[in-house]
PDB file of C-alpha atoms in Angstrom:
ATOM      1  CA  MET A   1     -15.539 -37.995  12.667  1.00 45.00           C
ATOM      2  CA  GLU A   2     -18.444 -35.564  14.276  1.00 44.00           C
ATOM      3  CA  LYS A   3     -15.900 -33.789  16.139  1.00 43.00           C
ATOM      4  CA  LYS A   4     -13.318 -33.351  13.030  1.00 42.00           C
ATOM      5  CA  GLU A   5     -16.475 -31.916  10.976  1.00 44.00           C
ATOM      6  CA  THR A   6     -17.861 -29.649  13.584  1.00 44.00           C
ATOM      7  CA  LYS A   7     -14.098 -28.238  13.776  1.00 39.00           C
ATOM      8  CA  GLN A   8     -14.114 -27.668  10.154  1.00 42.00           C
ATOM      9  CA  HIS A   9     -17.600 -25.968  10.088  1.00 43.00           C
ATOM     10  CA  VAL A  10     -16.491 -23.739  12.874  1.00 37.00           C
ATOM     11  CA  VAL A  11     -13.284 -22.908  10.786  1.00 37.00           C
ATOM     12  CA  ALA A  12     -15.180 -22.237   7.686  1.00 41.00           C
ATOM     13  CA  GLU A  13     -17.679 -20.097   9.475  1.00 43.00           C
ATOM     14  CA  ALA A  14     -14.775 -18.077  10.882  1.00 41.00           C
ATOM     15  CA  GLU A  15     -13.287 -17.457   7.710  1.00 42.00           C
ATOM     16  CA  GLN A  16     -16.695 -16.411   6.147  1.00 43.00           C
ATOM     17  CA  GLU A  17     -17.023 -13.905   8.886  1.00 43.00           C
ATOM     18  CA  ASN A  18     -13.304 -12.774   9.257  1.00 46.00           C
ATOM     19  CA  GLY A  19     -11.798 -13.461   6.070  1.00 48.00           C
ATOM     20  CA  THR A  20      -8.402 -15.320   5.818  1.00 57.00           C
ATOM     21  CA  LEU A  21      -7.315 -17.078   9.218  1.00 75.00           C
ATOM     22  CA  ILE A  22      -4.186 -16.861  10.623  1.00 75.00           C
ATOM     23  CA  GLU A  23      -2.590 -20.390  10.530  1.00 83.00           C
ATOM     24  CA  ASP A  24       1.081 -19.761  12.231  1.00 85.00           C
ATOM     25  CA  GLU A  25       0.333 -20.389  16.023  1.00 91.00           C
ATOM     26  CA  ILE A  26       3.117 -17.669  17.024  1.00 92.00           C
ATOM     27  CA  GLU A  27       1.609 -14.899  15.074  1.00 93.00           C
ATOM     28  CA  ARG A  28      -2.184 -15.819  16.190  1.00 93.00           C
ATOM     29  CA  SER A  29      -0.780 -15.830  19.759  1.00 95.00           C
ATOM     30  CA  LYS A  30       0.996 -12.465  19.289  1.00 96.00           C
ATOM     31  CA  VAL A  31      -2.192 -10.910  17.424  1.00 96.00           C
ATOM     32  CA  GLY A  32      -4.388 -11.968  20.148  1.00 96.00           C
ATOM     33  CA  ILE A  33      -2.051 -10.398  23.056  1.00 97.00           C
ATOM     34  CA  MET A  34      -1.905  -7.110  21.005  1.00 97.00           C
ATOM     35  CA  ARG A  35      -5.415  -6.937  20.358  1.00 97.00           C
ATOM     36  CA  ALA A  36      -6.145  -7.062  23.791  1.00 97.00           C
ATOM     37  CA  LEU A  37      -3.533  -4.671  24.950  1.00 97.00           C
ATOM     38  CA  CYS A  38      -4.673  -1.913  22.538  1.00 98.00           C
ATOM     39  CA  ASP A  39      -8.457  -2.683  22.984  1.00 97.00           C
ATOM     40  CA  ARG A  40      -7.776  -1.427  26.652  1.00 97.00           C
ATOM     41  CA  GLN A  41      -6.439   1.791  25.145  1.00 96.00           C
ATOM     42  CA  ASP A  42      -8.859   2.336  22.140  1.00 97.00           C
ATOM     43  CA  PRO A  43     -12.094   0.181  21.916  1.00 96.00           C
ATOM     44  CA  SER A  44     -12.124   0.824  17.894  1.00 96.00           C
ATOM     45  CA  THR A  45      -9.546  -1.957  17.850  1.00 96.00           C
ATOM     46  CA  LYS A  46     -12.544  -4.145  17.731  1.00 95.00           C
ATOM     47  CA  GLU A  47     -13.296  -2.832  14.273  1.00 94.00           C
ATOM     48  CA  VAL A  48     -10.220  -4.122  12.526  1.00 95.00           C
ATOM     49  CA  ASP A  49      -9.683  -7.807  11.615  1.00 94.00           C
ATOM     50  CA  ASP A  50      -6.726  -9.886  12.715  1.00 95.00           C
ATOM     51  CA  LEU A  51      -4.625  -9.465   9.445  1.00 95.00           C
ATOM     52  CA  MET A  52      -4.635  -5.998   9.890  1.00 96.00           C
ATOM     53  CA  ILE A  53      -3.102  -6.343  13.319  1.00 97.00           C
ATOM     54  CA  ARG A  54      -0.837  -8.841  11.811  1.00 97.00           C
ATOM     55  CA  ARG A  55       0.327  -6.406   9.259  1.00 97.00           C
ATOM     56  CA  PHE A  56       1.370  -3.969  12.191  1.00 98.00           C
ATOM     57  CA  LEU A  57       3.137  -6.815  13.878  1.00 97.00           C
ATOM     58  CA  ARG A  58       5.280  -7.869  10.637  1.00 96.00           C
ATOM     59  CA  ALA A  59       5.960  -4.120  10.013  1.00 96.00           C
ATOM     60  CA  ARG A  60       7.795  -4.286  13.603  1.00 96.00           C
ATOM     61  CA  ASP A  61       9.129  -7.720  13.340  1.00 95.00           C
ATOM     62  CA  MET A  62       6.626  -9.146  15.536  1.00 96.00           C
ATOM     63  CA  ASP A  63       7.656  -6.758  18.499  1.00 97.00           C
ATOM     64  CA  ILE A  64       4.073  -6.218  20.121  1.00 97.00           C
ATOM     65  CA  GLU A  65       5.084  -3.314  22.117  1.00 97.00           C
ATOM     66  CA  LYS A  66       6.431  -1.285  19.085  1.00 97.00           C
ATOM     67  CA  ALA A  67       3.672  -2.506  16.622  1.00 98.00           C
ATOM     68  CA  SER A  68       1.081  -1.437  19.361  1.00 98.00           C
ATOM     69  CA  THR A  69       2.405   1.847  19.522  1.00 98.00           C
ATOM     70  CA  LEU A  70       2.197   2.278  15.746  1.00 98.00           C
ATOM     71  CA  PHE A  71      -1.288   0.612  15.497  1.00 98.00           C
ATOM     72  CA  LEU A  72      -2.631   3.036  18.272  1.00 98.00           C
ATOM     73  CA  LYS A  73      -1.247   5.864  16.590  1.00 98.00           C
ATOM     74  CA  TYR A  74      -2.724   4.786  13.227  1.00 98.00           C
ATOM     75  CA  LEU A  75      -6.165   4.619  14.945  1.00 97.00           C
ATOM     76  CA  ALA A  76      -6.026   8.176  16.239  1.00 97.00           C
ATOM     77  CA  TRP A  77      -4.599   9.388  12.806  1.00 97.00           C
ATOM     78  CA  LYS A  78      -7.899   7.634  11.207  1.00 96.00           C
ATOM     79  CA  LYS A  79     -10.575   9.435  13.159  1.00 96.00           C
ATOM     80  CA  ILE A  80      -9.067  12.954  12.083  1.00 96.00           C
ATOM     81  CA  VAL A  81      -7.825  11.938   8.628  1.00 96.00           C
ATOM     82  CA  LEU A  82     -10.793   9.574   7.548  1.00 95.00           C
ATOM     83  CA  PRO A  83     -13.796  10.669   9.933  1.00 92.00           C
ATOM     84  CA  LYS A  84     -16.254   9.666   7.175  1.00 88.00           C
ATOM     85  CA  GLY A  85     -14.320   6.459   6.218  1.00 91.00           C
ATOM     86  CA  HIS A  86     -13.223   7.821   3.159  1.00 93.00           C
ATOM     87  CA  ILE A  87     -11.856  10.896   1.340  1.00 96.00           C
ATOM     88  CA  PRO A  88     -14.380  12.952  -0.980  1.00 95.00           C
ATOM     89  CA  GLU A  89     -13.138  13.292  -4.514  1.00 96.00           C
ATOM     90  CA  SER A  90     -14.295  17.020  -4.376  1.00 96.00           C
ATOM     91  CA  GLU A  91     -11.573  17.620  -1.543  1.00 95.00           C
ATOM     92  CA  ILE A  92      -8.800  16.205  -3.933  1.00 97.00           C
ATOM     93  CA  ALA A  93     -10.057  17.486  -7.246  1.00 96.00           C
ATOM     94  CA  ASN A  94      -6.932  19.168  -8.407  1.00 96.00           C
ATOM     95  CA  ASP A  95      -4.695  16.213  -7.925  1.00 96.00           C
ATOM     96  CA  LEU A  96      -7.196  13.867  -9.564  1.00 97.00           C
ATOM     97  CA  SER A  97      -7.433  16.149 -12.449  1.00 96.00           C
ATOM     98  CA  HIS A  98      -3.996  15.298 -13.475  1.00 96.00           C
ATOM     99  CA  ASN A  99      -4.619  11.435 -13.525  1.00 97.00           C
ATOM    100  CA  LYS A 100      -1.291  10.930 -11.767  1.00 97.00           C
ATOM    101  CA  VAL A 101      -2.196   7.712 -10.528  1.00 98.00           C
ATOM    102  CA  CYS A 102      -4.042   4.643 -12.692  1.00 98.00           C
ATOM    103  CA  MET A 103      -5.049   1.415 -11.306  1.00 98.00           C
ATOM    104  CA  GLN A 104      -5.813  -1.857 -13.589  1.00 96.00           C
ATOM    105  CA  GLY A 105      -5.491  -5.268 -13.587  1.00 96.00           C
ATOM    106  CA  HIS A 106      -3.642  -7.722 -11.264  1.00 97.00           C
ATOM    107  CA  ASP A 107      -0.383  -9.432 -11.189  1.00 97.00           C
ATOM    108  CA  LYS A 108       0.026 -13.114 -11.247  1.00 96.00           C
ATOM    109  CA  MET A 109      -0.460 -13.419  -7.295  1.00 95.00           C
ATOM    110  CA  GLY A 110      -3.638 -11.554  -7.735  1.00 95.00           C
ATOM    111  CA  ARG A 111      -2.404  -8.206  -6.327  1.00 97.00           C
ATOM    112  CA  PRO A 112      -3.844  -4.975  -8.033  1.00 97.00           C
ATOM    113  CA  ILE A 113      -1.170  -3.133 -10.260  1.00 98.00           C
ATOM    114  CA  VAL A 114      -1.288   0.727  -9.821  1.00 98.00           C
ATOM    115  CA  VAL A 115       0.869   2.836 -12.037  1.00 98.00           C
ATOM    116  CA  SER A 116       2.206   6.405 -10.514  1.00 98.00           C
ATOM    117  CA  PHE A 117       3.365   9.248 -12.986  1.00 98.00           C
ATOM    118  CA  GLY A 118       6.168  11.449 -11.587  1.00 97.00           C
ATOM    119  CA  ASN A 119       6.082  14.081 -14.255  1.00 97.00           C
ATOM    120  CA  ARG A 120       2.462  14.668 -13.619  1.00 97.00           C
ATOM    121  CA  HIS A 121       3.123  15.959 -10.230  1.00 97.00           C
ATOM    122  CA  ASN A 122       3.758  19.435  -9.980  1.00 95.00           C
ATOM    123  CA  PRO A 123       4.148  20.923  -6.562  1.00 95.00           C
ATOM    124  CA  SER A 124       4.119  24.376  -7.219  1.00 93.00           C
ATOM    125  CA  LYS A 125       0.480  24.123  -8.667  1.00 89.00           C
ATOM    126  CA  GLY A 126      -0.921  22.023  -5.583  1.00 89.00           C
ATOM    127  CA  ASN A 127      -1.352  22.035  -2.103  1.00 93.00           C
ATOM    128  CA  PRO A 128       0.249  20.003   0.175  1.00 95.00           C
ATOM    129  CA  GLU A 129      -2.379  18.987   2.550  1.00 96.00           C
ATOM    130  CA  GLU A 130      -4.496  18.335  -0.689  1.00 97.00           C
ATOM    131  CA  PHE A 131      -1.751  15.597  -1.723  1.00 97.00           C
ATOM    132  CA  LYS A 132      -1.502  14.284   1.477  1.00 97.00           C
ATOM    133  CA  ARG A 133      -5.406  13.565   1.253  1.00 97.00           C
ATOM    134  CA  PHE A 134      -4.924  12.314  -2.361  1.00 98.00           C
ATOM    135  CA  VAL A 135      -2.145   9.742  -1.188  1.00 98.00           C
ATOM    136  CA  VAL A 136      -4.832   8.193   1.406  1.00 98.00           C
ATOM    137  CA  TYR A 137      -7.417   8.367  -1.092  1.00 98.00           C
ATOM    138  CA  THR A 138      -5.319   6.220  -3.350  1.00 98.00           C
ATOM    139  CA  LEU A 139      -4.452   3.838  -0.743  1.00 98.00           C
ATOM    140  CA  GLU A 140      -7.712   3.166   0.191  1.00 97.00           C
ATOM    141  CA  LYS A 141      -8.945   2.742  -3.170  1.00 97.00           C
ATOM    142  CA  ILE A 142      -6.251   0.035  -3.691  1.00 97.00           C
ATOM    143  CA  CYS A 143      -7.239  -1.666  -0.718  1.00 96.00           C
ATOM    144  CA  ALA A 144     -10.548  -1.923  -1.665  1.00 94.00           C
ATOM    145  CA  ARG A 145      -9.676  -3.371  -4.869  1.00 94.00           C
ATOM    146  CA  MET A 146      -7.496  -6.413  -3.382  1.00 94.00           C
ATOM    147  CA  PRO A 147      -9.283  -9.859  -3.771  1.00 90.00           C
ATOM    148  CA  ARG A 148     -10.472 -11.429  -0.665  1.00 86.00           C
ATOM    149  CA  GLY A 149      -7.258 -13.135   1.122  1.00 86.00           C
ATOM    150  CA  GLU A 150      -4.657 -10.592  -0.612  1.00 93.00           C
ATOM    151  CA  GLU A 151      -3.083  -7.915   1.407  1.00 96.00           C
ATOM    152  CA  LYS A 152      -0.616  -6.310  -0.722  1.00 97.00           C
ATOM    153  CA  PHE A 153      -0.423  -4.236  -4.204  1.00 98.00           C
ATOM    154  CA  THR A 154       2.213  -3.943  -6.954  1.00 98.00           C
ATOM    155  CA  ALA A 155       3.276  -0.493  -8.153  1.00 98.00           C
ATOM    156  CA  ILE A 156       5.043   0.831 -10.876  1.00 98.00           C
ATOM    157  CA  GLY A 157       6.509   4.234 -10.247  1.00 98.00           C
ATOM    158  CA  ASP A 158       6.834   5.799 -13.922  1.00 98.00           C
ATOM    159  CA  LEU A 159       9.464   8.771 -14.103  1.00 98.00           C
ATOM    160  CA  GLN A 160       9.386   9.195 -17.865  1.00 97.00           C
ATOM    161  CA  GLY A 161      10.007  13.189 -18.328  1.00 97.00           C
ATOM    162  CA  TRP A 162      10.441  13.871 -14.660  1.00 98.00           C
ATOM    163  CA  GLY A 163      12.618  16.916 -13.979  1.00 96.00           C
ATOM    164  CA  TYR A 164      13.183  19.434 -11.167  1.00 95.00           C
ATOM    165  CA  SER A 165       9.427  21.078 -11.609  1.00 96.00           C
ATOM    166  CA  ASN A 166       8.132  17.718 -10.351  1.00 97.00           C
ATOM    167  CA  CYS A 167      10.444  17.067  -7.286  1.00 97.00           C
ATOM    168  CA  ASP A 168       8.631  17.232  -4.135  1.00 97.00           C
ATOM    169  CA  ILE A 169      10.627  15.771  -1.311  1.00 97.00           C
ATOM    170  CA  ARG A 170       8.332  17.092   1.274  1.00 97.00           C
ATOM    171  CA  GLY A 171       5.472  15.374  -0.696  1.00 97.00           C
ATOM    172  CA  TYR A 172       7.284  12.253  -0.867  1.00 97.00           C
ATOM    173  CA  LEU A 173       8.347  12.049   2.560  1.00 98.00           C
ATOM    174  CA  ALA A 174       4.733  12.577   3.601  1.00 98.00           C
ATOM    175  CA  ALA A 175       3.554   9.684   1.090  1.00 98.00           C
ATOM    176  CA  LEU A 176       6.021   7.548   2.391  1.00 97.00           C
ATOM    177  CA  SER A 177       5.255   8.237   6.047  1.00 97.00           C
ATOM    178  CA  ILE A 178       1.517   7.292   5.277  1.00 98.00           C
ATOM    179  CA  LEU A 179       2.312   4.054   3.503  1.00 98.00           C
ATOM    180  CA  GLN A 180       4.681   2.816   6.119  1.00 97.00           C
ATOM    181  CA  ASP A 181       2.971   4.127   9.142  1.00 97.00           C
ATOM    182  CA  CYS A 182      -0.714   3.721   8.318  1.00 98.00           C
ATOM    183  CA  TYR A 183      -0.689   1.226   5.454  1.00 98.00           C
ATOM    184  CA  PRO A 184       2.021  -1.019   6.672  1.00 97.00           C
ATOM    185  CA  GLU A 185       2.844  -4.290   4.696  1.00 97.00           C
ATOM    186  CA  ARG A 186       0.474  -3.329   1.906  1.00 97.00           C
ATOM    187  CA  LEU A 187       3.112  -2.647  -0.575  1.00 98.00           C
ATOM    188  CA  GLY A 188       4.222  -5.990  -2.361  1.00 97.00           C
ATOM    189  CA  LYS A 189       6.584  -4.444  -4.829  1.00 98.00           C
ATOM    190  CA  LEU A 190       7.328  -1.129  -6.565  1.00 98.00           C
ATOM    191  CA  TYR A 191       9.013  -1.052  -9.621  1.00 98.00           C
ATOM    192  CA  ILE A 192      10.622   2.210 -10.795  1.00 98.00           C
ATOM    193  CA  VAL A 193      10.868   2.541 -14.370  1.00 98.00           C
ATOM    194  CA  HIS A 194      12.297   5.342 -16.788  1.00 98.00           C
ATOM    195  CA  ALA A 195      14.248   7.043 -14.176  1.00 97.00           C
ATOM    196  CA  PRO A 196      16.525  10.042 -15.129  1.00 97.00           C
ATOM    197  CA  TYR A 197      19.869  10.104 -13.639  1.00 95.00           C
ATOM    198  CA  ILE A 198      18.769  13.793 -11.992  1.00 95.00           C
ATOM    199  CA  PHE A 199      16.206  11.891 -10.140  1.00 96.00           C
ATOM    200  CA  MET A 200      18.987  10.074  -7.866  1.00 95.00           C
ATOM    201  CA  THR A 201      19.599  13.489  -6.326  1.00 95.00           C
ATOM    202  CA  ALA A 202      16.254  13.169  -4.771  1.00 96.00           C
ATOM    203  CA  TRP A 203      16.354   9.688  -4.071  1.00 97.00           C
ATOM    204  CA  LYS A 204      19.470   9.961  -1.884  1.00 97.00           C
ATOM    205  CA  VAL A 205      17.271  12.423   0.375  1.00 97.00           C
ATOM    206  CA  VAL A 206      14.475  10.199   0.530  1.00 97.00           C
ATOM    207  CA  TYR A 207      16.379   6.688   0.962  1.00 97.00           C
ATOM    208  CA  PRO A 208      17.265   6.915   4.345  1.00 98.00           C
ATOM    209  CA  PHE A 209      13.768   7.505   5.417  1.00 97.00           C
ATOM    210  CA  ILE A 210      12.613   4.165   3.795  1.00 97.00           C
ATOM    211  CA  ASP A 211      12.298   1.291   6.325  1.00 94.00           C
ATOM    212  CA  THR A 212      14.568  -1.746   5.579  1.00 93.00           C
ATOM    213  CA  ASN A 213      11.143  -4.027   4.876  1.00 90.00           C
ATOM    214  CA  THR A 214      10.167  -1.488   2.320  1.00 94.00           C
ATOM    215  CA  LYS A 215      13.707  -1.125   0.564  1.00 96.00           C
ATOM    216  CA  LYS A 216      13.764  -4.842  -0.142  1.00 95.00           C
ATOM    217  CA  LYS A 217      10.304  -4.298  -2.251  1.00 97.00           C
ATOM    218  CA  ILE A 218      11.907  -1.606  -4.407  1.00 97.00           C
ATOM    219  CA  VAL A 219      13.251  -2.585  -7.851  1.00 97.00           C
ATOM    220  CA  PHE A 220      15.015   0.002 -10.490  1.00 97.00           C
ATOM    221  CA  VAL A 221      14.405  -1.380 -13.801  1.00 98.00           C
ATOM    222  CA  GLU A 222      16.374  -0.960 -16.845  1.00 96.00           C
ATOM    223  CA  ASN A 223      14.951   0.500 -20.027  1.00 95.00           C
ATOM    224  CA  LYS A 224      16.125  -2.158 -22.123  1.00 95.00           C
ATOM    225  CA  LYS A 225      14.942  -4.802 -19.708  1.00 96.00           C
ATOM    226  CA  LEU A 226      11.522  -3.184 -18.645  1.00 97.00           C
ATOM    227  CA  THR A 227       8.906  -5.354 -20.740  1.00 97.00           C
ATOM    228  CA  ALA A 228      10.638  -8.636 -19.742  1.00 97.00           C
ATOM    229  CA  THR A 229      11.034  -7.871 -16.320  1.00 97.00           C
ATOM    230  CA  LEU A 230       7.440  -6.719 -15.581  1.00 98.00           C
ATOM    231  CA  LEU A 231       6.307  -9.807 -17.387  1.00 98.00           C
ATOM    232  CA  GLU A 232       7.840 -12.233 -14.938  1.00 97.00           C
ATOM    233  CA  ASP A 233       5.150 -11.082 -12.404  1.00 97.00           C
ATOM    234  CA  ILE A 234       2.574  -9.582 -14.465  1.00 98.00           C
ATOM    235  CA  ASP A 235       0.792 -11.552 -17.140  1.00 97.00           C
ATOM    236  CA  GLU A 236       0.643  -9.856 -20.684  1.00 97.00           C
ATOM    237  CA  THR A 237      -3.092  -9.439 -20.464  1.00 98.00           C
ATOM    238  CA  GLN A 238      -2.577  -7.586 -17.232  1.00 98.00           C
ATOM    239  CA  LEU A 239       0.375  -5.632 -17.963  1.00 97.00           C
ATOM    240  CA  PRO A 240      -0.339  -1.924 -18.976  1.00 97.00           C
ATOM    241  CA  ASP A 241      -0.100  -1.247 -22.751  1.00 96.00           C
ATOM    242  CA  ILE A 242       2.201   1.555 -22.360  1.00 97.00           C
ATOM    243  CA  TYR A 243       4.779  -1.100 -21.273  1.00 97.00           C
ATOM    244  CA  GLY A 244       4.274  -3.686 -24.076  1.00 95.00           C
ATOM    245  CA  GLY A 245       0.910  -5.458 -22.466  1.00 96.00           C
ATOM    246  CA  LYS A 246      -2.566  -5.260 -23.274  1.00 97.00           C
ATOM    247  CA  MET A 247      -4.385  -3.755 -20.613  1.00 97.00           C
ATOM    248  CA  PRO A 248      -5.040   0.093 -20.977  1.00 97.00           C
ATOM    249  CA  LEU A 249      -4.658   2.432 -18.169  1.00 97.00           C
ATOM    250  CA  THR A 250      -7.595   3.385 -16.274  1.00 97.00           C
ATOM    251  CA  PRO A 251      -7.249   6.733 -13.885  1.00 97.00           C
ATOM    252  CA  ILE A 252      -7.693   5.448 -10.254  1.00 97.00           C
ATOM    253  CA  GLN A 253     -11.216   7.501  -9.889  1.00 96.00           C
ATOM    254  CA  ASP A 254     -12.529   5.706 -12.796  1.00 96.00           C
ATOM    255  CA  SER A 255     -11.277   2.098 -11.538  1.00 89.00           C
TER     256      SER A 255
END
């Protein structure tokens, strides 16, 4: 009895210190192997938790070699892009001023809800490098908003009023690369709503660059089924009011 209680106490302490533990033995073993391999090449591996390493493994179908390559690339990227650990809002003032992204509420699984407005992005009036920093800022804010034990977020991509002046293939591909390569397995689901027919021209260009795991998480929602579809995963009290819910939108910089 004493040994069992001691074990439970150790597990409780570990959970308190490191967050949710990995219960699957195969995943736990592969995480340990990958951590050891990566630590030899980049000691900053010690600074990340096991769940992050597992996300990189899952993004590469549990292939340790491929996941390690992606993870080490991420660590090098982070030192360049996030030397202070965050993106100062002063560096992305233009993108923030348009309120392109809002974050409020959580879905029924406890995942933060993010709404992105495609018609508020105008590449001709922006800077590609600032937009990349804005994407990183957004993803960092989302991750910081996640409840303990939750690893994913739900996104709504609203394309109401989207036109060719908003089209930014280079920006879309840059954002996709950052999401998939630096924040793998963070996206839980992406609802694309109010998509105009002309958007499909841009979609056909971007689609081949979306990895298989991400493609499974993307849902195009018909206008007539919009509220009903969103309510399947989001409670009315948490659903943004513009989609028939009761939650007011909050610009991400104010969330």
